[in-house]
Coordinates of C-alpha atoms in Angstrom, one line a residue:
Chain A
X1 CA 25.8 -14.0 19.8
X2 CA 22.2 -14.9 19.3
X3 CA 23.0 -18.6 18.6
X4 CA 24.3 -19.0 22.2
X5 CA 20.9 -19.4 23.8
X6 CA 19.0 -20.9 20.9
X7 CA 18.5 -24.6 21.1
X8 CA 20.4 -26.7 18.5
X9 CA 17.1 -28.0 17.1
X10 CA 15.9 -24.5 16.1
X11 CA 19.3 -23.7 14.4
X12 CA 19.1 -27.1 12.6
X13 CA 15.5 -26.4 11.6
X14 CA 16.4 -22.9 10.3
X15 CA 19.3 -24.3 8.3
X16 CA 17.1 -27.1 6.9
X17 CA 14.4 -24.7 5.8
X18 CA 17.0 -22.4 4.3
X19 CA 18.4 -25.3 2.3
X20 CA 14.8 -26.3 1.2
X21 CA 14.1 -22.7 0.2
X22 CA 17.3 -22.5 -1.9
X23 CA 16.4 -25.8 -3.6
X24 CA 12.8 -24.6 -4.3
X25 CA 14.1 -21.3 -5.6
X26 CA 16.3 -23.2 -8.0
X27 CA 13.8 -25.8 -9.1
X28 CA 10.9 -23.3 -9.5
X29 CA 13.2 -20.8 -11.1
X30 CA 12.3 -18.2 -8.5
X31 CA 15.8 -16.8 -8.9
X32 CA 14.9 -15.5 -12.4
X33 CA 12.0 -13.5 -10.9
X34 CA 13.6 -12.3 -7.8
X35 CA 17.4 -12.6 -8.1
X36 CA 18.2 -10.4 -5.1
X37 CA 15.8 -12.2 -2.8
X38 CA 17.4 -15.5 -3.9
X39 CA 20.8 -13.9 -3.1
X40 CA 19.6 -12.9 0.3
X41 CA 18.4 -16.5 1.1
X42 CA 21.8 -17.8 -0.1
X43 CA 23.6 -15.2 2.2
X44 CA 21.4 -16.2 5.1
X45 CA 22.3 -19.9 4.6
X46 CA 26.0 -19.1 4.2
X47 CA 25.9 -17.0 7.4
X48 CA 24.5 -19.8 9.5
X49 CA 27.1 -22.2 8.2
X50 CA 30.1 -19.8 8.6
X51 CA 29.1 -18.7 12.1
X52 CA 28.5 -22.3 13.1
X53 CA 32.0 -23.2 11.9
X54 CA 33.5 -20.1 13.7
X55 CA 31.8 -20.9 16.9
X56 CA 32.9 -24.5 16.8
X57 CA 36.5 -23.5 16.0
X58 CA 37.0 -20.5 18.3
X59 CA 34.3 -20.9 21.0
X60 CA 31.2 -18.7 21.6
X61 CA 32.9 -16.1 23.8
X62 CA 35.9 -15.4 21.6
X63 CA 36.6 -12.1 19.9
X64 CA 36.7 -13.8 16.5
X65 CA 33.2 -15.1 17.0
X66 CA 32.0 -11.7 18.1
X67 CA 33.3 -10.0 15.0
X68 CA 32.1 -12.9 12.7
X69 CA 28.6 -12.6 14.1
X70 CA 28.4 -8.8 13.6
X71 CA 29.9 -8.8 10.2
X72 CA 27.6 -11.7 9.1
X73 CA 24.6 -9.7 10.5
X74 CA 25.7 -6.6 8.6
X75 CA 26.0 -8.5 5.3
X76 CA 22.6 -10.2 5.9
X77 CA 20.9 -6.8 6.6
X78 CA 22.4 -5.3 3.5
X79 CA 21.3 -8.3 1.4
X80 CA 17.8 -8.0 2.9
X81 CA 17.7 -4.3 2.1
X82 CA 18.5 -5.1 -1.6
X83 CA 15.8 -7.9 -1.6
X84 CA 13.3 -5.3 -0.3
X85 CA 14.3 -2.8 -2.9
X86 CA 13.8 -5.5 -5.5
X87 CA 10.3 -6.3 -4.2
X88 CA 9.5 -2.6 -4.4
X89 CA 10.7 -2.5 -8.0
X90 CA 9.0 -5.7 -9.0
X91 CA 6.8 -5.1 -12.1
X92 CA 6.4 -1.5 -11.1
X93 CA 9.3 -0.3 -13.2
X94 CA 7.4 -1.0 -16.4
X95 CA 4.9 1.7 -15.4
X96 CA 7.5 4.5 -15.7
X97 CA 5.3 7.4 -14.4
X98 CA 4.1 5.6 -11.3
X99 CA 7.6 4.2 -10.7
X100 CA 9.2 7.7 -10.6
X101 CA 6.5 8.8 -8.1
X102 CA 7.1 5.7 -6.0
X103 CA 10.9 6.3 -6.0
X104 CA 10.4 9.8 -4.5
X105 CA 8.0 8.5 -1.8
X106 CA 10.4 5.7 -0.9
X107 CA 13.5 7.8 -0.8
X108 CA 11.8 10.4 1.4
X109 CA 10.7 7.7 3.8
X110 CA 14.1 6.1 3.9
X111 CA 15.9 9.4 4.6
X112 CA 13.4 10.3 7.2
X113 CA 13.7 7.1 9.2
X114 CA 17.5 6.8 9.0
X115 CA 17.9 10.4 10.1
X116 CA 15.6 9.7 13.0
X117 CA 17.8 6.7 14.0
X118 CA 20.9 8.9 13.9
X119 CA 19.4 11.7 15.9
X120 CA 17.9 9.3 18.4
X121 CA 21.3 7.5 18.9
X122 CA 23.4 10.7 19.0
X123 CA 21.8 11.9 22.3
X124 CA 22.7 8.6 24.1
X125 CA 25.8 8.4 26.4
X126 CA 26.9 5.1 24.9
X127 CA 26.0 6.3 21.4
X128 CA 27.9 3.9 19.2
X129 CA 26.4 0.8 20.8
X130 CA 23.1 2.5 21.0
X131 CA 23.4 3.6 17.3
X132 CA 23.8 0.0 16.1
X133 CA 20.7 -1.1 18.0
X134 CA 18.7 2.0 17.1
X135 CA 19.7 1.6 13.4
X136 CA 18.8 -2.1 13.5
X137 CA 15.4 -1.3 15.1
X138 CA 14.7 1.6 12.6
X139 CA 15.8 -0.5 9.7
X140 CA 13.2 -3.1 10.6
X141 CA 10.5 -0.4 10.9
X142 CA 11.7 1.4 7.8
X143 CA 11.6 -1.8 5.8
X144 CA 8.0 -2.6 6.9
X145 CA 6.9 1.0 6.3
X146 CA 8.6 1.0 2.8
X147 CA 6.8 -2.3 1.9
X148 CA 3.6 -0.8 3.3
X149 CA 4.0 2.4 1.1
X150 CA 4.7 0.3 -2.0
X151 CA 1.6 -1.8 -1.3
X152 CA -0.5 1.3 -0.7
X153 CA 0.7 2.9 -4.0
X154 CA 0.1 -0.4 -5.8
X155 CA -3.3 -0.8 -4.3
X156 CA -4.3 2.8 -5.1
X157 CA -3.3 2.5 -8.7
X158 CA -4.7 -1.1 -9.0
X159 CA -1.3 -2.7 -9.7
X160 CA -1.3 -5.4 -7.1
X161 CA 1.4 -8.1 -6.7
X162 CA 1.2 -11.5 -8.2
X163 CA 0.8 -14.4 -5.6
X164 CA 4.6 -15.2 -5.5
X165 CA 6.0 -11.7 -4.7
X166 CA 3.0 -11.0 -2.5
X167 CA 3.9 -14.0 -0.2
X168 CA 7.6 -13.1 -0.3
X169 CA 6.6 -9.6 0.8
X170 CA 4.4 -11.0 3.6
X171 CA 7.3 -13.1 4.9
X172 CA 9.6 -10.1 4.8
X173 CA 7.1 -8.0 6.7
X174 CA 6.9 -10.6 9.5
X175 CA 10.7 -10.7 9.7
X176 CA 11.1 -6.9 9.8
X177 CA 8.4 -6.3 12.4
X178 CA 9.6 -9.1 14.7
X179 CA 13.1 -7.6 14.4
X180 CA 11.9 -4.1 15.1
X181 CA 10.0 -5.1 18.3
X182 CA 12.9 -7.3 19.5
X183 CA 15.5 -4.7 18.9
X184 CA 13.5 -2.1 20.8
X185 CA 13.3 -4.4 23.8
X186 CA 17.0 -5.3 23.5
X187 CA 18.0 -1.7 23.1
X188 CA 16.2 -0.7 26.3
X189 CA 17.6 -3.6 28.2
X190 CA 21.2 -2.8 27.1
X191 CA 20.9 1.0 27.6
X192 CA 19.2 0.4 31.0
X193 CA 21.8 -2.0 32.3
X194 CA 24.9 -0.5 30.7
X195 CA 25.7 1.6 33.7
X196 CA 26.3 -1.5 35.8
X197 CA 27.2 -4.0 33.2
X198 CA 29.3 -6.6 35.1
X199 CA 26.8 -6.8 38.0
X200 CA 23.8 -7.4 35.7
X201 CA 25.5 -9.4 33.0
X202 CA 23.4 -12.6 33.7
X203 CA 20.2 -10.7 33.4
X204 CA 21.3 -9.2 30.0
X205 CA 22.3 -12.7 28.9
X206 CA 18.8 -13.9 29.7
X207 CA 17.3 -11.1 27.6
X208 CA 19.7 -12.0 24.8
X209 CA 18.5 -15.6 25.0
X210 CA 14.9 -14.6 24.9
X211 CA 15.5 -12.3 22.0
X212 CA 17.3 -15.0 20.1
X213 CA 14.3 -17.2 20.5
X214 CA 11.9 -14.6 19.3
X215 CA 14.1 -13.7 16.3
X216 CA 14.5 -17.4 15.4
X217 CA 10.7 -17.9 15.6
X218 CA 10.1 -14.9 13.3
X219 CA 12.7 -16.0 10.9
X220 CA 11.3 -19.6 10.9
X221 CA 7.8 -18.3 10.2
X222 CA 9.1 -16.2 7.3
X223 CA 11.0 -19.1 5.9
X224 CA 7.8 -21.2 6.1
X225 CA 5.8 -18.5 4.2
X226 CA 8.5 -18.3 1.5
X227 CA 8.6 -22.1 1.1
X228 CA 4.8 -22.1 0.9
X229 CA 5.0 -19.4 -1.9
X230 CA 7.2 -21.8 -3.9
X231 CA 5.1 -24.9 -3.4
X232 CA 3.8 -24.8 -6.9
X233 CA 5.3 -24.0 -10.3
X234 CA 5.3 -20.3 -10.8
X235 CA 2.8 -19.0 -13.5
X236 CA 4.2 -17.3 -16.6
X237 CA 5.1 -13.7 -16.0
X238 CA 2.7 -11.1 -17.6
X239 CA 4.2 -9.1 -20.5
X240 CA 5.1 -5.4 -19.9
X241 CA 2.2 -3.0 -20.6
X242 CA 1.9 -0.9 -23.7
X243 CA 2.0 2.7 -22.4
X244 CA -0.1 5.6 -23.8
X245 CA 1.5 8.5 -25.6
X246 CA 3.0 11.1 -23.2
X247 CA 0.5 13.9 -24.3
X248 CA -2.6 11.8 -23.2
X249 CA -1.9 12.3 -19.5
X250 CA -1.2 16.0 -20.1
X251 CA -4.6 16.4 -21.8
X252 CA -6.8 14.2 -19.7
X253 CA -5.5 14.4 -16.2
X254 CA -6.2 18.1 -15.7
X255 CA -9.7 17.6 -17.2
X256 CA -10.5 14.8 -14.8
X257 CA -9.3 16.7 -11.8
X258 CA -11.3 19.7 -12.9
X259 CA -14.4 17.5 -13.1
X260 CA -13.8 16.0 -9.7
X261 CA -13.2 19.4 -8.3
X262 CA -16.5 20.6 -9.8
X263 CA -18.4 17.7 -8.3
X264 CA -16.9 18.4 -4.9
X265 CA -17.8 22.1 -5.2
X266 CA -21.4 21.2 -6.0
X267 CA -21.6 18.8 -3.0
X268 CA -20.3 21.6 -0.8
X269 CA -22.9 24.0 -2.2
X270 CA -25.6 21.5 -1.3
X271 CA -24.5 21.7 2.3
X272 CA -24.7 25.4 2.5
X273 CA -27.9 26.8 4.2
Chain B
X1 CA 8.8 0.5 28.7
X2 CA 6.9 3.3 27.1
X3 CA 9.1 3.1 24.0
X4 CA 8.6 -0.7 23.8
X5 CA 4.8 -0.3 24.0
X6 CA 4.9 2.5 21.4
X7 CA 6.9 0.3 18.9
X8 CA 4.6 -2.7 19.7
X9 CA 1.6 -0.5 18.8
X10 CA 3.3 0.7 15.6
X11 CA 4.2 -2.9 14.7
X12 CA 0.6 -4.1 15.4
X13 CA -0.8 -1.3 13.3
X14 CA 1.6 -2.0 10.4
X15 CA 0.9 -5.7 10.6
X16 CA -2.9 -5.1 10.4
X17 CA -2.5 -2.7 7.4
X18 CA -0.1 -5.0 5.6
X19 CA -2.3 -8.0 6.2
X20 CA -5.3 -6.1 4.8
X21 CA -3.3 -4.9 1.8
X22 CA -1.8 -8.3 1.1
X23 CA -5.1 -10.0 1.3
X24 CA -7.0 -7.5 -1.0
X25 CA -8.0 -8.8 -4.4
X26 CA -7.0 -7.5 -7.8
X27 CA -9.5 -4.9 -8.9
X28 CA -7.9 -2.0 -10.9
X29 CA -5.5 -4.3 -12.8
X30 CA -8.5 -5.7 -14.5
X31 CA -9.8 -2.2 -15.3
X32 CA -6.4 -1.1 -16.5
X33 CA -6.5 -4.1 -18.8
X34 CA -10.0 -3.1 -20.0
X35 CA -8.7 0.3 -20.8
X36 CA -5.9 -1.3 -22.8
X37 CA -8.6 -3.1 -24.7
X38 CA -10.3 0.2 -25.3
X39 CA -13.5 -0.5 -23.5
X40 CA -13.5 2.8 -21.7
X41 CA -17.3 2.9 -21.3
X42 CA -16.8 1.3 -17.9
X43 CA -15.1 4.4 -16.6
X44 CA -17.6 7.0 -17.7
X45 CA -20.5 8.2 -15.5
X46 CA -23.5 6.0 -16.0
X47 CA -26.1 6.9 -13.4
X48 CA -26.6 10.5 -14.5
X49 CA -27.9 9.0 -17.8
X50 CA -31.1 8.0 -16.0
X51 CA -31.5 11.4 -14.5
X52 CA -34.6 12.2 -16.6
X53 CA -36.6 9.4 -14.9
X54 CA -35.2 10.2 -11.4
X55 CA -36.0 13.9 -11.9
X56 CA -39.6 13.0 -12.7
X57 CA -39.8 10.9 -9.5
X58 CA -38.3 13.8 -7.4
X59 CA -40.2 16.7 -9.1
X60 CA -41.4 19.4 -6.7
X61 CA -44.8 19.9 -8.4
X62 CA -45.5 16.2 -7.8
X63 CA -44.9 16.7 -4.1
X64 CA -47.2 19.8 -4.1
X65 CA -49.9 17.8 -5.9
X66 CA -49.6 15.0 -3.4
X67 CA -49.9 17.3 -0.4
X68 CA -53.1 18.8 -1.8
X69 CA -54.8 15.5 -2.7
X70 CA -54.0 12.7 -0.3
X71 CA -54.0 12.0 3.4
X72 CA -50.9 13.0 5.5
X73 CA -49.7 9.5 6.2
X74 CA -49.6 8.6 2.5
X75 CA -47.8 11.9 1.8
X76 CA -45.2 11.1 4.4
X77 CA -44.7 7.6 3.1
X78 CA -44.4 8.9 -0.5
X79 CA -41.8 11.6 0.7
X80 CA -39.9 8.9 2.6
X81 CA -39.8 6.7 -0.5
X82 CA -38.6 9.7 -2.6
X83 CA -35.8 10.3 -0.2
X84 CA -34.8 6.7 -0.5
X85 CA -34.7 7.2 -4.3
X86 CA -32.6 10.3 -3.8
X87 CA -30.2 8.4 -1.5
X88 CA -29.8 5.6 -4.0
X89 CA -29.2 8.1 -6.7
X90 CA -26.6 9.8 -4.6
X91 CA -24.9 6.4 -4.3
X92 CA -25.0 6.2 -8.1
X93 CA -23.3 9.5 -8.3
X94 CA -20.7 8.2 -5.9
X95 CA -20.0 5.4 -8.3
X96 CA -19.7 7.8 -11.2
X97 CA -17.2 9.9 -9.2
X98 CA -15.2 6.7 -8.3
X99 CA -15.2 5.7 -12.0
X100 CA -13.9 9.1 -13.1
X101 CA -11.3 8.8 -10.3
X102 CA -10.3 5.3 -11.5
X103 CA -10.1 6.6 -15.1
X104 CA -7.6 9.2 -13.9
X105 CA -5.5 6.6 -12.1
X106 CA -5.6 4.2 -15.1
X107 CA -4.3 7.0 -17.4
X108 CA -1.6 7.8 -14.8
X109 CA -0.6 4.1 -14.7
X110 CA -0.3 3.8 -18.4
X111 CA 1.5 7.1 -18.8
X112 CA 5.3 7.2 -19.2
X113 CA 5.5 10.5 -17.2
X114 CA 3.1 11.9 -14.6
X115 CA 2.7 15.1 -12.7
X116 CA 3.1 14.8 -8.9
X117 CA 0.8 17.7 -8.2
X118 CA -2.0 16.3 -10.4
X119 CA -1.8 13.0 -8.6
X120 CA -1.7 14.6 -5.2
X121 CA -4.7 16.8 -6.1
X122 CA -6.7 13.8 -7.2
X123 CA -5.9 12.0 -4.0
X124 CA -7.0 15.0 -1.9
X125 CA -10.2 15.5 -4.1
X126 CA -11.1 11.8 -3.6
X127 CA -10.7 12.1 0.2
X128 CA -12.7 15.3 0.2
X129 CA -15.5 13.9 -1.9
X130 CA -15.9 10.9 0.5
X131 CA -16.2 13.3 3.5
X132 CA -18.7 15.5 1.7
X133 CA -20.6 12.5 0.4
X134 CA -21.0 11.1 3.9
X135 CA -22.2 14.5 5.1
X136 CA -24.7 15.0 2.3
X137 CA -25.9 11.4 2.7
X138 CA -26.5 12.0 6.4
X139 CA -28.4 15.2 5.8
X140 CA -30.4 13.6 3.0
X141 CA -31.3 10.7 5.3
X142 CA -32.6 13.1 7.9
X143 CA -34.5 15.2 5.3
X144 CA -32.3 18.3 5.5
X145 CA -31.2 18.6 1.9
X146 CA -33.7 20.1 -0.6
X147 CA -34.2 17.7 -3.5
X148 CA -33.5 20.3 -6.3
X149 CA -29.9 20.5 -5.0
X150 CA -29.5 16.9 -6.2
X151 CA -30.8 17.9 -9.6
X152 CA -28.1 20.5 -9.9
X153 CA -25.4 18.0 -9.0
X154 CA -26.7 15.5 -11.5
X155 CA -26.8 18.0 -14.3
X156 CA -23.2 18.8 -13.6
X157 CA -22.1 15.1 -13.7
X158 CA -24.0 14.6 -16.9
X159 CA -22.3 17.5 -18.7
X160 CA -18.9 16.3 -17.4
X161 CA -19.6 12.8 -18.8
X162 CA -20.2 14.2 -22.2
X163 CA -16.9 16.1 -22.1
X164 CA -15.1 13.0 -20.9
X165 CA -16.6 10.9 -23.8
X166 CA -15.2 13.5 -26.2
X167 CA -11.8 13.3 -24.5
X168 CA -11.8 9.5 -24.6
X169 CA -12.6 9.6 -28.3
X170 CA -9.5 11.8 -28.8
X171 CA -7.4 9.2 -26.9
X172 CA -8.7 6.4 -29.1
X173 CA -7.7 8.3 -32.2
X174 CA -4.2 9.0 -30.7
X175 CA -3.7 5.4 -29.5
X176 CA -4.9 3.9 -32.8
X177 CA -2.4 6.1 -34.7
X178 CA 0.4 5.0 -32.3
X179 CA -0.4 1.3 -32.7
X180 CA -0.4 1.7 -36.5
X181 CA 3.0 3.3 -36.3
X182 CA 4.3 0.4 -34.1
X183 CA 2.9 -2.2 -36.5
X184 CA 4.4 -0.5 -39.5
X185 CA 7.8 -0.2 -37.8

């Protein structure tokens, strides 16, 4: 129901930017580099159009509108998760050793955060409603943490993003963090007022309106960052690296670690009286 | 309210970290490329090669000689300058350590399979080195570390550098053989 409180101009601006982004992705051939991200942008545009039509046909308060909104949100969240997974995989898959390590780290983080969301929601009295809000909040944080983990791994191994995926990741982070903060406030408001829903309905509606504004602002900023990333023709993609023979790592890595250990040991000895 | 503040704090921390990471420039990618071009000399310890000269500057007999011949203020000044040399040399050793560390990472990046334990160990060793380095630097700055201890450390890095050079030669031979096979195929 977010669109209820959002001024028409913001919705139009969002749709306009989404159309521009779709055109830019097509013209710059961004869909070849990041197909799942392009699909996510297309889904977001389709959602805004479909929900707009449903609201106009059935009214904002109808049950059809309610279901249309939540189904569209679910599809959009799924599409965004795939886009984030694609960003994580971008150019890292060619480095097979590092990619396998990254997969383990990311899977652990995902399981950890989603389990936390389930446990957190299970203890609540209105746990199904609370679960949806908790999962939404934790998905935002999980997405940001996953992107952070990938960036840390890339930074550590010196495999940094090109400008295009870097700016896409930046926009995605803004969106995820704004959603995480907004959903936390929403969740608290809803859980706090659920006991006496009818009496405090206007207050909850105000919170919804405020949240819709914050969410739209976050999404608009992200769309702006993504359009900016596609302002110029994308440079040619670098070829995949030529990997070393498997035995090289087995021979050299233990030696290097041994040497690093020995230097540390000597430094430690220097500190002894 | 407390939960909102907590999430806001996490979001702010994540934003700051992400911003820093997204703004950082490419560094290792260049070095990985250099490794691909077989210019591995950049990774090997360099500063320990100049140890002979540094050792002369830090020699204990020199210090004794100074104490016996010149006025106390001059001795103090000379010792202070020698400490500065030692600190700079320690910084050089830090660079050598970092280079070895980067070599390890570059090999991991270019390897089709890596060992999680090895990678974790290298990460921990790097963190440990930085803590130890800061501690030694602090003690050296306050004059609490005997200079011969630096000599021991440098000798060790020098020996390790020689071993590494031999290992890198082995890689060159292996990689060259592999490239030949690819070309022939």
